[in-house]
Tab-separated table of C-alpha atoms in Angstrom:
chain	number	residue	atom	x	y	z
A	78	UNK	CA	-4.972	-47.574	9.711
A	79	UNK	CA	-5.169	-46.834	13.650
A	80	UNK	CA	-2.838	-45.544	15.943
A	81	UNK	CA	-2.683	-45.607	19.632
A	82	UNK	CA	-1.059	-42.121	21.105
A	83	UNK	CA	-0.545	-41.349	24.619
A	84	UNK	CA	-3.656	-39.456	26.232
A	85	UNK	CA	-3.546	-35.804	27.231
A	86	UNK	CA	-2.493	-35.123	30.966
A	87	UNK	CA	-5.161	-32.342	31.852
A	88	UNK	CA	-5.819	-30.453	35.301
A	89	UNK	CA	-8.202	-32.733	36.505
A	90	UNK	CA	-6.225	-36.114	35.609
A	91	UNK	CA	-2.781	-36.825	35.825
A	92	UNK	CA	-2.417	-40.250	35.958
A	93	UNK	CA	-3.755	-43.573	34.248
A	94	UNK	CA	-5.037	-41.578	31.295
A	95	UNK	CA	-6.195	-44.505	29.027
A	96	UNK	CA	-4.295	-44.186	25.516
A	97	UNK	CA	-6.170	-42.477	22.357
A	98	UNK	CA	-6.826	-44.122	19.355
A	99	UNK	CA	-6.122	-41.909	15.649
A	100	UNK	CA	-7.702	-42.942	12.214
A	101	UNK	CA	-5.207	-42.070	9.694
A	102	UNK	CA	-5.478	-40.587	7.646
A	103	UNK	CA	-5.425	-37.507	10.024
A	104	UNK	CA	-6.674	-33.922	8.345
A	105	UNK	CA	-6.464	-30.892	10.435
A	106	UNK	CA	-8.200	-27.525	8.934
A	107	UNK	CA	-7.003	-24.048	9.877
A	108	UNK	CA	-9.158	-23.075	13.109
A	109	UNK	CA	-10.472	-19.929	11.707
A	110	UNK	CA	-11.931	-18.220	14.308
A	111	UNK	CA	-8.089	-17.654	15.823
A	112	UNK	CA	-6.507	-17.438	12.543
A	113	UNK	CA	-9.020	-14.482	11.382
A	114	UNK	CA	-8.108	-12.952	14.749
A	115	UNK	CA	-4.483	-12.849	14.482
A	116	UNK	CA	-4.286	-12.002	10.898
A	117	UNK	CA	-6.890	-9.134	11.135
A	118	UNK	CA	-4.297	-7.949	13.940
A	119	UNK	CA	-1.572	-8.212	11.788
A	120	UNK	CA	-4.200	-6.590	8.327
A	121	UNK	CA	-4.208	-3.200	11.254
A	122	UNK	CA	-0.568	-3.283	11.730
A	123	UNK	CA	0.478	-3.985	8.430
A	124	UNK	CA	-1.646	-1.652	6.280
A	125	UNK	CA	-0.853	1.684	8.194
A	126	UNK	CA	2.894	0.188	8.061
A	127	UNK	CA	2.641	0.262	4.587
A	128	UNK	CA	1.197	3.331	4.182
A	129	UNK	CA	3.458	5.074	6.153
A	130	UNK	CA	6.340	4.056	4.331
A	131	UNK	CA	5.084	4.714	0.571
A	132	UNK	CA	4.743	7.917	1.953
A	133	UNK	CA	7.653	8.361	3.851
A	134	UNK	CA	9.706	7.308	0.633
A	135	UNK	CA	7.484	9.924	-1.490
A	136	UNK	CA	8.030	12.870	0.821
A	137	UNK	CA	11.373	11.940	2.674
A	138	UNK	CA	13.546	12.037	-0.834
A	139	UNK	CA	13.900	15.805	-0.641
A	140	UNK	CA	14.404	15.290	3.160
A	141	UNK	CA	17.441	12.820	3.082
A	142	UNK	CA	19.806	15.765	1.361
A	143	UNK	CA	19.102	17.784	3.899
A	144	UNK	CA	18.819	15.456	7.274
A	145	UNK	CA	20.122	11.645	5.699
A	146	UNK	CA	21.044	9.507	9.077
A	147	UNK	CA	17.730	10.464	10.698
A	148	UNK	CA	15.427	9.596	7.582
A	149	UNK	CA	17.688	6.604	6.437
A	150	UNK	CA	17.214	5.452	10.309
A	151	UNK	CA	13.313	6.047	9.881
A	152	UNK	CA	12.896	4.279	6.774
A	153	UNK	CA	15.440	0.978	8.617
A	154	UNK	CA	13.022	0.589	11.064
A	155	UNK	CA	10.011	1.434	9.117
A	156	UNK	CA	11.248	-1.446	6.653
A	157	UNK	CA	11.571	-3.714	9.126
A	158	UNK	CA	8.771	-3.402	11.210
A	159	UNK	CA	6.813	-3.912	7.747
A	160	UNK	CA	9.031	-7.071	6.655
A	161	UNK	CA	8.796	-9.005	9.845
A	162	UNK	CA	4.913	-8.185	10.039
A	163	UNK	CA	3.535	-8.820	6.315
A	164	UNK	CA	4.575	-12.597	6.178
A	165	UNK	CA	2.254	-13.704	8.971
A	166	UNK	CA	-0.824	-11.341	7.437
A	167	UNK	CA	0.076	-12.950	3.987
A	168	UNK	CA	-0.064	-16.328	5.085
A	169	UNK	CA	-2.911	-15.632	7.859
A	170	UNK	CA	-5.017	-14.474	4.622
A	171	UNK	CA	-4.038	-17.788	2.503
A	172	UNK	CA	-4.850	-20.272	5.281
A	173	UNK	CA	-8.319	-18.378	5.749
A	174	UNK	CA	-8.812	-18.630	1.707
A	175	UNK	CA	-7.768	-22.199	1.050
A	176	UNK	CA	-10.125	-24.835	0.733
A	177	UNK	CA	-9.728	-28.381	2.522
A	178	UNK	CA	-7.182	-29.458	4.992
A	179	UNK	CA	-4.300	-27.383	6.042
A	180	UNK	CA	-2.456	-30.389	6.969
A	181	UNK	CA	-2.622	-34.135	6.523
A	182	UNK	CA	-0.723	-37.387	8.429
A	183	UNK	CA	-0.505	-40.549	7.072
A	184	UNK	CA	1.071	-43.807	7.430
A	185	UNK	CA	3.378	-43.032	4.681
A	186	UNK	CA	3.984	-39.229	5.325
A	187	UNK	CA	2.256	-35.908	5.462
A	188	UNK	CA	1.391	-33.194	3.475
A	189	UNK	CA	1.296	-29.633	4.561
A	190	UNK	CA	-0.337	-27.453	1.925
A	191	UNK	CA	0.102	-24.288	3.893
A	192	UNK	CA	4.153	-24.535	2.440
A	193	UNK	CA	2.770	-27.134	-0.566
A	194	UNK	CA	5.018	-29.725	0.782
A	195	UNK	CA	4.493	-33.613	0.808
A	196	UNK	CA	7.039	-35.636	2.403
A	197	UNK	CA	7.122	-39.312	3.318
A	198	UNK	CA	8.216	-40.414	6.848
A	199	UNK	CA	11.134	-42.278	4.994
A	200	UNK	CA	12.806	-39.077	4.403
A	201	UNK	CA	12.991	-38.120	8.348
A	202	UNK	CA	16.057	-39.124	10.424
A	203	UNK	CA	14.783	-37.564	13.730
A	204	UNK	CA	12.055	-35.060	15.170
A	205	UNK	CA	11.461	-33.268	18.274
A	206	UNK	CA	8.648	-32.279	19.495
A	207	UNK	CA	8.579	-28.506	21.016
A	208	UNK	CA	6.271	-26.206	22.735
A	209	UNK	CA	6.639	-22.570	22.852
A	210	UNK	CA	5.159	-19.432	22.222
A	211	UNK	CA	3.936	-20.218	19.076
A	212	UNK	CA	2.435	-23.357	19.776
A	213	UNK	CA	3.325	-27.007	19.288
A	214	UNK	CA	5.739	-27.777	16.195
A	215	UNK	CA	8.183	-31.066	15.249
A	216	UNK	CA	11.191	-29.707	14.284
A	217	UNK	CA	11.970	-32.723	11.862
A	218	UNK	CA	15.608	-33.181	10.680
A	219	UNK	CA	15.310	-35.004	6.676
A	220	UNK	CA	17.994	-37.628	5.845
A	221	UNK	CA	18.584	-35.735	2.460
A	222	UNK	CA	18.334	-31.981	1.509
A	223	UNK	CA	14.643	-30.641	0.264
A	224	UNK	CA	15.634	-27.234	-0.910
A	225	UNK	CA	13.110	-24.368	0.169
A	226	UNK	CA	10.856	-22.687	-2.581
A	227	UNK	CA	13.086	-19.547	-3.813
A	228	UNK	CA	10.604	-16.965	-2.355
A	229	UNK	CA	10.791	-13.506	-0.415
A	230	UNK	CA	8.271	-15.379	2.089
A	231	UNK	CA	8.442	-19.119	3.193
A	232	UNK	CA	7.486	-21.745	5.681
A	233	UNK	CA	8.988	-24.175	7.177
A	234	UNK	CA	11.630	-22.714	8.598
A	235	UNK	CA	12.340	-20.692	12.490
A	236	UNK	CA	14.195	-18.134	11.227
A	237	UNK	CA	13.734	-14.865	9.553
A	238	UNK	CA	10.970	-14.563	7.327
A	239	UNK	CA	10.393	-18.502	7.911
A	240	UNK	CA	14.132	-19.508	6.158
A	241	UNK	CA	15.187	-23.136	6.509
A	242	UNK	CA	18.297	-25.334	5.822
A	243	UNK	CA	17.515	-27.710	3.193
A	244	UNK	CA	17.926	-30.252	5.225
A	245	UNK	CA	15.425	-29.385	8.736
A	246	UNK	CA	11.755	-28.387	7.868
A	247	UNK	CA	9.657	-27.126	10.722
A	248	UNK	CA	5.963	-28.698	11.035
A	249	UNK	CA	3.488	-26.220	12.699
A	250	UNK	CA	0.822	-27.734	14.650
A	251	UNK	CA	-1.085	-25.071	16.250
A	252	UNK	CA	-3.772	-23.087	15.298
A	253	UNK	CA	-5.724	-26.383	13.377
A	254	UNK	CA	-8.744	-27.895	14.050
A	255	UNK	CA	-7.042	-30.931	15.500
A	256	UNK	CA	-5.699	-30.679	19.099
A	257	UNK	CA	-1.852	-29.691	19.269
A	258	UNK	CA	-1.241	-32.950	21.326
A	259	UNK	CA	-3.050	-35.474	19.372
A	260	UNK	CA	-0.974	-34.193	15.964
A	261	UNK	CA	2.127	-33.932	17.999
A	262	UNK	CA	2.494	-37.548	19.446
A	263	UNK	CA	1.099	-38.744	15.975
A	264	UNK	CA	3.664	-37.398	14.545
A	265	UNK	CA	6.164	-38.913	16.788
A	266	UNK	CA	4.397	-42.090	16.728
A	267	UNK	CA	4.568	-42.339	12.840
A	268	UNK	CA	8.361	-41.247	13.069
A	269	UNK	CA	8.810	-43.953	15.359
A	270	UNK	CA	7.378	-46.165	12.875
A	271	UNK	CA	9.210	-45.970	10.207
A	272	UNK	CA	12.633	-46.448	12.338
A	273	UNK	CA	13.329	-42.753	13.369
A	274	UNK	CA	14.601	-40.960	16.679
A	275	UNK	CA	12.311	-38.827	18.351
A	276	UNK	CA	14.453	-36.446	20.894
């Protein structure tokens, strides 16, 4: 099946950009060049992080008798500085690991195996399409509930440690081998397809 999406606006054209036809099925790899960047930022963060705190918890246990709010205060902000940084390195190190396509659009819905969820486009009732700092995503609201995976660490989601309602999933486009614009008016093209809204 072909699509036709709108073409990019760029610097040097702005107007009459002829549309772009897509093949679906669409498969975008992880671009690992950035993703081995990031995550080898986060692997320096992380791992003296880590270290830090196994030993602050080995040697500050004597210490909290004697001074408590300023080593339970340490160990707050050593915890979270360590929580909000490992999910990124974990999943930075499973995208570079896994084999085949991170993500894959078809007519009848896509698969993202970086969360190991396949959904059709049947089960969306509206997306929008948003670019921030971390890089195109469809926010995608789902006609009926898709519970999230009951683990410490999962995607999908825009808020702490990647948590989701049951009912919104959050499709990251950027960092993939595919351009951010091409698998962001797909999307909404397919969406549009089968019926949906697209804010």
């Amino acid at each position: 099946m072909i699509i036709e999406i709108p073409g990019e606006i760029t610097f040097t054209r702005t107007y009459a950009i002829p549309p772009v036809q897509v093949r679906l099925p669409l498969q975008a790899h992880a671009r690992t060049v950035w993703l081995g960047a990031i995550t080898a930022i986060g692997v320096c963060f992380t791992v003296p992080f880590l270290a830090l705190w196994l030993v602050s918890v080995a040697t500050l246990g004597r210490g909290i008798l004697e001074r408590p709010v300023g080593s339970l205060v340490f160990l707050t902000m050593l915890s979270f500085s360590l929580i909000t940084l490992l999910p990124q390195t974990l999943f930075g190190i499973a995208d570079l690991l896994r084999r085949g396509p991170a993500l894959v659009l078809e007519a009848q819905g896509f698969t993202d195996r970086r969360a190991g969820l396949t959904l059709p486009w049947s089960a969306v009732a509206a997306a929008r399409i948003v670019h921030d700092k971390h890089g195109p995503r469809a926010h995608l609201d789902l006609k009926t509930a898709v519970p999230p995976p009951r683990a410490l660490f999962v995607r999908g989601g825009d808020g702490w440690l990647g948590r989701r309602r049951p009912d919104t999933y959050v499709l990251n486009l950027g960092l993939l081998s595919v351009r951010g614009h091409v698998l962001s008016e797909t999307v909404s093209a397919l969406v549009r397809l089968n019926g949906d809204t697209v804010k």
